[in-house]
Amino acid sequence: MRAVVTDGTGGPEVLSVGEVDQPEAGPGEVLIEVRATAVNRADTLQRRGMYPPPKGASDVIGLECSGVVAALGPDGDGGPVTGAGGAVLAVGDEVCALLAGGGYAAYVVVPAGQVMPVPAGVDLVTAAALPEVACTVWSNLEMVAGLQQGETLLVHGGAGGIGTFAIQLAHHRGVRVVATAGSPEKLQTCRDLGADVVVSYRDEDFVEVVKGLGGADVILDNMGASYLGRNVTALATEGRLVVIGMQGGAKGELDLGMLLGKRGSVAATSLRARPVQEKAAICAEVVAEVWPMVADGRIRPMVHGTMPLEEVRAAHELMEASGHTGKIVLTL
């Protein structure tokens, strides 16, 4: 089958489209004929050799996809194969899926519990931009941080795929949203999506802005080490910092005295390496709680643009230049 292959590790130039063996669905798995996949920051790290796939996962890059069910593996108890939320799956169903790898290919195998229906009103290509952001944002803001109505959320990188989704979800759940971004256009995008306060990280100090608002109850951070101390300073009493990326490095200094004084907490999470059962539980909650918000328009999938799979190098270059707003989608 057609798939993106890598010639060693390095820059986008190591990527090309070639041929690999087509996978087969085993017990409790689903074979999806991929129509589209989306580019994630983690994909660029895997390309550079810094984020290897979990044991047993495909070596092909790609953490999400949309497509059509091509085959169903046998269920362990002989019953029907059910996807996220308990819906019975059938060959020909249009679906999207959260993957541990393999999305940049014509076919991918995924555990059935990570296969989700396409939300009503969303076309099949656009649906490829939803699984990773929806599962990341929901699991971290709701399941880890316990974000509550009336609280203040600080989102770093508000114009990216995660940021645009987090702003919309929090806004429509009655949360005051502060978002950082790096250009006037991206700041306006954050406002348009529901951010109450926007901060240019190039020209302003987000710590001072957030402290002026009484501190952040929850911070969703993709920077890691470089923002660690400043994020803790920006927390409100009993605030929760959730680190989901390390764009600013992996090792930082943590002021435990300040954290203790605020009765705060720091959590660092990764979605990809979680056990299948945990990812299935997240997908089930996303289908039940988030998909209705997408279907009625409260949350809009944000797609910067689509490119054919053959332009994967250009897609990675765009991702690393941070010139995009929302998700970059590759079509097959």
GROMACS .gro file of C-alpha atoms in nm:
model
  332
    1MET     CA    1   0.000   0.000   0.000
    2ARG     CA    2   0.098   0.365  -0.039
    3ALA     CA    3   0.247   0.525   0.273
    4VAL     CA    4   0.493   0.789   0.386
    5VAL     CA    5   0.833   0.634   0.452
    6THR     CA    6   1.140   0.786   0.615
    7ASP     CA    7   1.502   0.765   0.505
    8GLY     CA    8   1.661   0.775   0.848
    9THR     CA    9   1.591   1.069   1.078
   10GLY     CA   10   1.625   1.440   1.019
   11GLY     CA   11   1.443   1.724   0.845
   12PRO     CA   12   1.141   1.704   0.614
   13GLU     CA   13   1.371   1.590   0.332
   14VAL     CA   14   1.380   1.237   0.483
   15LEU     CA   15   1.008   1.194   0.405
   16SER     CA   16   0.876   1.043   0.082
   17VAL     CA   17   0.582   0.836  -0.038
   18GLY     CA   18   0.659   0.471  -0.101
   19GLU     CA   19   0.514   0.121  -0.062
   20VAL     CA   20   0.480  -0.080   0.259
   21ASP     CA   21   0.289  -0.395   0.352
   22GLN     CA   22  -0.081  -0.345   0.418
   23PRO     CA   23  -0.176  -0.435   0.777
   24GLU     CA   24  -0.449  -0.681   0.871
   25ALA     CA   25  -0.704  -0.639   1.148
   26GLY     CA   26  -0.666  -0.875   1.442
   27PRO     CA   27  -0.916  -0.952   1.720
   28GLY     CA   28  -1.093  -0.637   1.835
   29GLU     CA   29  -0.930  -0.426   1.564
   30VAL     CA   30  -1.057  -0.231   1.266
   31LEU     CA   31  -0.892  -0.183   0.927
   32ILE     CA   32  -0.961   0.168   0.796
   33GLU     CA   33  -0.914   0.282   0.438
   34VAL     CA   34  -0.767   0.625   0.506
   35ARG     CA   35  -0.910   0.929   0.326
   36ALA     CA   36  -0.723   1.194   0.525
   37THR     CA   37  -0.481   1.236   0.814
   38ALA     CA   38  -0.358   1.541   1.004
   39VAL     CA   39  -0.010   1.665   1.090
   40ASN     CA   40   0.078   1.698   1.458
   41ARG     CA   41   0.383   1.843   1.632
   42ALA     CA   42   0.458   1.492   1.757
   43ASP     CA   43   0.492   1.377   1.395
   44THR     CA   44   0.782   1.616   1.340
   45LEU     CA   45   0.947   1.487   1.657
   46GLN     CA   46   0.910   1.126   1.540
   47ARG     CA   47   1.063   1.221   1.204
   48ARG     CA   48   1.363   1.363   1.390
   49GLY     CA   49   1.402   1.045   1.599
   50MET     CA   50   1.288   1.209   1.922
   51TYR     CA   51   0.944   1.045   1.969
   52PRO     CA   52   0.946   0.677   1.873
   53PRO     CA   53   0.616   0.489   1.844
   54PRO     CA   54   0.505   0.272   2.137
   55LYS     CA   55   0.598  -0.095   2.128
   56GLY     CA   56   0.383  -0.278   1.875
   57ALA     CA   57   0.261   0.035   1.696
   58SER     CA   58   0.319   0.106   1.328
   59ASP     CA   59   0.647   0.275   1.233
   60VAL     CA   60   0.454   0.489   0.985
   61ILE     CA   61   0.397   0.842   1.117
   62GLY     CA   62   0.043   0.965   1.190
   63LEU     CA   63  -0.165   0.992   1.508
   64GLU     CA   64  -0.514   1.037   1.363
   65CYS     CA   65  -0.714   0.973   1.050
   66SER     CA   66  -1.054   0.967   0.887
   67GLY     CA   67  -1.177   0.712   0.639
   68VAL     CA   68  -1.401   0.415   0.572
   69VAL     CA   69  -1.412   0.084   0.759
   70ALA     CA   70  -1.256  -0.169   0.521
   71ALA     CA   71  -1.254  -0.481   0.743
   72LEU     CA   72  -1.327  -0.591   1.097
   73GLY     CA   73  -1.114  -0.825   1.301
   74PRO     CA   74  -1.287  -1.100   1.497
   75ASP     CA   75  -1.427  -0.995   1.834
   76GLY     CA   76  -1.287  -1.183   2.132
   77ASP     CA   77  -1.627  -1.314   2.247
   78GLY     CA   78  -1.769  -1.374   1.901
   79GLY     CA   79  -2.005  -1.075   1.915
   80PRO     CA   80  -2.018  -0.766   1.697
   81VAL     CA   81  -1.724  -0.524   1.688
   82THR     CA   82  -1.813  -0.198   1.863
   83GLY     CA   83  -1.641   0.136   1.841
   84ALA     CA   84  -1.610   0.425   2.087
   85GLY     CA   85  -1.930   0.469   2.282
   86GLY     CA   86  -2.057   0.120   2.198
   87ALA     CA   87  -2.178   0.175   1.840
   88VAL     CA   88  -2.167  -0.141   1.628
   89LEU     CA   89  -1.921  -0.102   1.341
   90ALA     CA   90  -1.978  -0.226   0.986
   91VAL     CA   91  -1.775  -0.232   0.668
   92GLY     CA   92  -1.838   0.091   0.478
   93ASP     CA   93  -1.894   0.311   0.784
   94GLU     CA   94  -1.738   0.657   0.769
   95VAL     CA   95  -1.524   0.702   1.080
   96CYS     CA   96  -1.234   0.889   1.235
   97ALA     CA   97  -0.982   0.740   1.474
   98LEU     CA   98  -0.717   0.811   1.734
   99LEU     CA   99  -0.399   0.622   1.647
  100ALA     CA  100  -0.072   0.521   1.809
  101GLY     CA  101   0.081   0.546   1.460
  102GLY     CA  102   0.025   0.459   1.096
  103GLY     CA  103  -0.197   0.746   0.981
  104TYR     CA  104   0.017   0.858   0.685
  105ALA     CA  105  -0.088   0.553   0.481
  106ALA     CA  106  -0.364   0.417   0.261
  107TYR     CA  107  -0.476   0.173   0.532
  108VAL     CA  108  -0.432   0.160   0.908
  109VAL     CA  109  -0.530  -0.085   1.183
  110VAL     CA  110  -0.666   0.057   1.508
  111PRO     CA  111  -0.826  -0.089   1.822
  112ALA     CA  112  -1.203  -0.070   1.785
  113GLY     CA  113  -1.247   0.141   2.100
  114GLN     CA  114  -1.050   0.423   1.935
  115VAL     CA  115  -1.273   0.433   1.626
  116MET     CA  116  -1.530   0.714   1.644
  117PRO     CA  117  -1.819   0.812   1.419
  118VAL     CA  118  -1.777   1.129   1.213
  119PRO     CA  119  -1.972   1.407   1.391
  120ALA     CA  120  -2.290   1.513   1.215
  121GLY     CA  121  -2.233   1.794   0.968
  122VAL     CA  122  -1.858   1.733   0.933
  123ASP     CA  123  -1.720   1.611   0.600
  124LEU     CA  124  -1.494   1.308   0.593
  125VAL     CA  125  -1.171   1.499   0.515
  126THR     CA  126  -1.224   1.761   0.785
  127ALA     CA  127  -1.295   1.482   1.036
  128ALA     CA  128  -0.927   1.385   1.019
  129ALA     CA  129  -0.845   1.705   1.210
  130LEU     CA  130  -1.057   1.611   1.512
  131PRO     CA  131  -0.945   1.294   1.699
  132GLU     CA  132  -0.609   1.403   1.839
  133VAL     CA  133  -0.715   1.755   1.942
  134ALA     CA  134  -1.051   1.648   2.082
  135CYS     CA  135  -0.906   1.361   2.287
  136THR     CA  136  -0.608   1.566   2.406
  137VAL     CA  137  -0.814   1.868   2.510
  138TRP     CA  138  -1.098   1.672   2.672
  139SER     CA  139  -0.871   1.431   2.862
  140ASN     CA  140  -0.650   1.709   2.997
  141LEU     CA  141  -0.896   1.988   3.072
  142GLU     CA  142  -1.183   1.773   3.197
  143MET     CA  143  -1.041   1.441   3.312
  144VAL     CA  144  -0.703   1.556   3.450
  145ALA     CA  145  -0.750   1.922   3.548
  146GLY     CA  146  -1.121   1.909   3.634
  147LEU     CA  147  -1.189   2.248   3.474
  148GLN     CA  148  -1.506   2.404   3.616
  149GLN     CA  149  -1.752   2.665   3.497
  150GLY     CA  150  -1.647   3.013   3.614
  151GLU     CA  151  -1.277   2.928   3.636
  152THR     CA  152  -0.997   3.092   3.435
  153LEU     CA  153  -0.803   2.889   3.178
  154LEU     CA  154  -0.472   2.996   3.024
  155VAL     CA  155  -0.403   2.831   2.687
  156HIS     CA  156  -0.058   2.865   2.535
  157GLY     CA  157  -0.039   2.854   2.155
  158GLY     CA  158  -0.403   2.949   2.120
  159ALA     CA  159  -0.403   2.953   1.739
  160GLY     CA  160  -0.269   2.600   1.695
  161GLY     CA  161  -0.472   2.284   1.660
  162ILE     CA  162  -0.489   2.213   2.034
  163GLY     CA  163  -0.532   2.579   2.124
  164THR     CA  164  -0.819   2.655   1.888
  165PHE     CA  165  -1.009   2.351   2.013
  166ALA     CA  166  -0.939   2.423   2.380
  167ILE     CA  167  -1.057   2.784   2.350
  168GLN     CA  168  -1.388   2.680   2.197
  169LEU     CA  169  -1.455   2.394   2.439
  170ALA     CA  170  -1.377   2.604   2.746
  171HIS     CA  171  -1.569   2.909   2.621
  172HIS     CA  172  -1.886   2.709   2.566
  173ARG     CA  173  -1.853   2.548   2.910
  174GLY     CA  174  -1.861   2.888   3.083
  175VAL     CA  175  -1.488   2.930   3.146
  176ARG     CA  176  -1.295   3.257   3.116
  177VAL     CA  177  -1.024   3.194   2.856
  178VAL     CA  178  -0.685   3.366   2.826
  179ALA     CA  179  -0.487   3.269   2.515
  180THR     CA  180  -0.133   3.345   2.401
  181ALA     CA  181  -0.032   3.377   2.036
  182GLY     CA  182   0.246   3.536   1.832
  183SER     CA  183   0.086   3.761   1.569
  184PRO     CA  184  -0.206   4.007   1.544
  185GLU     CA  185  -0.384   3.770   1.305
  186LYS     CA  186  -0.353   3.475   1.541
  187LEU     CA  187  -0.460   3.685   1.839
  188GLN     CA  188  -0.772   3.786   1.646
  189THR     CA  189  -0.842   3.422   1.567
  190CYS     CA  190  -0.830   3.346   1.938
  191ARG     CA  191  -1.076   3.629   2.007
  192ASP     CA  192  -1.309   3.509   1.734
  193LEU     CA  193  -1.314   3.160   1.884
  194GLY     CA  194  -1.412   3.287   2.229
  195ALA     CA  195  -1.097   3.392   2.414
  196ASP     CA  196  -1.184   3.665   2.665
  197VAL     CA  197  -0.825   3.793   2.692
  198VAL     CA  198  -0.542   3.751   2.439
  199VAL     CA  199  -0.171   3.800   2.505
  200SER     CA  200   0.107   3.844   2.250
  201TYR     CA  201   0.391   3.631   2.382
  202ARG     CA  202   0.630   3.840   2.171
  203ASP     CA  203   0.534   4.176   2.321
  204GLU     CA  204   0.363   4.109   2.656
  205ASP     CA  205   0.426   3.918   2.978
  206PHE     CA  206   0.149   3.663   3.015
  207VAL     CA  207   0.234   3.624   3.384
  208GLU     CA  208   0.150   3.986   3.462
  209VAL     CA  209  -0.168   3.976   3.255
  210VAL     CA  210  -0.293   3.658   3.421
  211LYS     CA  211  -0.196   3.771   3.773
  212GLY     CA  212  -0.397   4.087   3.707
  213LEU     CA  213  -0.698   3.864   3.652
  214GLY     CA  214  -0.647   3.680   3.981
  215GLY     CA  215  -0.438   3.396   3.840
  216ALA     CA  216  -0.520   3.095   3.625
  217ASP     CA  217  -0.711   2.803   3.772
  218VAL     CA  218  -0.588   2.580   3.489
  219ILE     CA  219  -0.298   2.626   3.246
  220LEU     CA  220  -0.269   2.409   2.934
  221ASP     CA  221   0.097   2.429   2.834
  222ASN     CA  222   0.279   2.303   2.526
  223MET     CA  223   0.616   2.465   2.604
  224GLY     CA  224   0.743   2.265   2.899
  225ALA     CA  225   1.069   2.367   3.066
  226SER     CA  226   1.100   2.723   2.935
  227TYR     CA  227   0.759   2.821   3.076
  228LEU     CA  228   0.760   2.606   3.392
  229GLY     CA  229   0.854   2.875   3.645
  230ARG     CA  230   0.642   3.145   3.484
  231ASN     CA  231   0.341   2.914   3.465
  232VAL     CA  232   0.364   2.833   3.837
  233THR     CA  233   0.385   3.206   3.912
  234ALA     CA  234   0.070   3.262   3.703
  235LEU     CA  235  -0.133   2.994   3.885
  236ALA     CA  236  -0.414   3.092   4.118
  237THR     CA  237  -0.456   2.929   4.457
  238GLU     CA  238  -0.528   2.557   4.401
  239GLY     CA  239  -0.438   2.605   4.034
  240ARG     CA  240  -0.352   2.313   3.808
  241LEU     CA  241  -0.075   2.325   3.547
  242VAL     CA  242  -0.103   2.057   3.278
  243VAL     CA  243   0.203   2.015   3.056
  244ILE     CA  244   0.135   1.843   2.722
  245GLY     CA  245   0.444   1.940   2.521
  246MET     CA  246   0.813   2.020   2.544
  247GLN     CA  247   0.868   2.272   2.266
  248GLY     CA  248   1.067   2.477   2.518
  249GLY     CA  249   1.275   2.190   2.654
  250ALA     CA  250   1.244   1.896   2.890
  251LYS     CA  251   1.431   2.006   3.204
  252GLY     CA  252   1.333   2.308   3.412
  253GLU     CA  253   1.353   2.437   3.768
  254LEU     CA  254   1.041   2.411   3.982
  255ASP     CA  255   0.987   2.638   4.284
  256LEU     CA  256   0.823   2.392   4.521
  257GLY     CA  257   0.782   2.662   4.786
  258MET     CA  258   0.566   2.870   4.555
  259LEU     CA  259   0.371   2.563   4.445
  260LEU     CA  260   0.311   2.460   4.808
  261GLY     CA  261   0.205   2.813   4.899
  262LYS     CA  262  -0.056   2.804   4.625
  263ARG     CA  263  -0.160   2.446   4.702
  264GLY     CA  264  -0.107   2.396   4.330
  265SER     CA  265  -0.033   2.093   4.119
  266VAL     CA  266   0.167   2.010   3.807
  267ALA     CA  267   0.069   1.723   3.579
  268ALA     CA  268   0.250   1.609   3.266
  269THR     CA  269   0.055   1.386   3.030
  270SER     CA  270   0.099   1.198   2.705
  271LEU     CA  271  -0.189   1.048   2.508
  272ARG     CA  272  -0.004   0.824   2.264
  273ALA     CA  273   0.154   0.580   2.509
  274ARG     CA  274  -0.153   0.525   2.727
  275PRO     CA  275  -0.300   0.173   2.745
  276VAL     CA  276  -0.566   0.090   2.486
  277GLN     CA  277  -0.834   0.074   2.755
  278GLU     CA  278  -0.759   0.429   2.872
  279LYS     CA  279  -0.764   0.567   2.519
  280ALA     CA  280  -1.092   0.387   2.453
  281ALA     CA  281  -1.243   0.548   2.764
  282ILE     CA  282  -1.130   0.892   2.646
  283CYS     CA  283  -1.272   0.834   2.297
  284ALA     CA  284  -1.604   0.722   2.446
  285GLU     CA  285  -1.631   1.043   2.652
  286VAL     CA  286  -1.539   1.253   2.348
  287VAL     CA  287  -1.817   1.092   2.143
  288ALA     CA  288  -2.069   1.147   2.422
  289GLU     CA  289  -1.966   1.494   2.538
  290VAL     CA  290  -1.778   1.668   2.257
  291TRP     CA  291  -1.927   1.543   1.931
  292PRO     CA  292  -2.269   1.703   2.010
  293MET     CA  293  -2.089   2.037   2.046
  294VAL     CA  294  -1.925   1.986   1.708
  295ALA     CA  295  -2.250   1.876   1.548
  296ASP     CA  296  -2.442   2.187   1.661
  297GLY     CA  297  -2.162   2.426   1.567
  298ARG     CA  298  -2.045   2.532   1.912
  299ILE     CA  299  -1.704   2.386   1.826
  300ARG     CA  300  -1.573   2.431   1.470
  301PRO     CA  301  -1.294   2.209   1.336
  302MET     CA  302  -1.015   2.451   1.243
  303VAL     CA  303  -0.830   2.345   0.927
  304HIS     CA  304  -0.553   2.568   0.796
  305GLY     CA  305  -0.546   2.383   0.465
  306THR     CA  306  -0.529   2.047   0.292
  307MET     CA  307  -0.243   1.898   0.091
  308PRO     CA  308  -0.211   1.566  -0.093
  309LEU     CA  309  -0.003   1.303   0.084
  310GLU     CA  310   0.273   1.355  -0.172
  311GLU     CA  311   0.331   1.705  -0.029
  312VAL     CA  312   0.412   1.570   0.318
  313ARG     CA  313   0.749   1.748   0.322
  314ALA     CA  314   0.585   2.085   0.264
  315ALA     CA  315   0.328   2.007   0.534
  316HIS     CA  316   0.603   1.938   0.788
  317GLU     CA  317   0.786   2.254   0.687
  318LEU     CA  318   0.468   2.455   0.744
  319MET     CA  319   0.414   2.292   1.083
  320GLU     CA  320   0.768   2.369   1.199
  321ALA     CA  321   0.752   2.728   1.074
  322SER     CA  322   0.440   2.780   1.292
  323GLY     CA  323   0.279   2.979   1.015
  324HIS     CA  324  -0.050   2.792   1.033
  325THR     CA  325  -0.373   2.837   1.226
  326GLY     CA  326  -0.553   2.519   1.324
  327LYS     CA  327  -0.471   2.183   1.168
  328ILE     CA  328  -0.282   2.085   0.852
  329VAL     CA  329  -0.457   1.796   0.675
  330LEU     CA  330  -0.305   1.547   0.430
  331THR     CA  331  -0.547   1.382   0.187
  332LEU     CA  332  -0.529   1.046   0.015
   0.00000   0.00000   0.00000
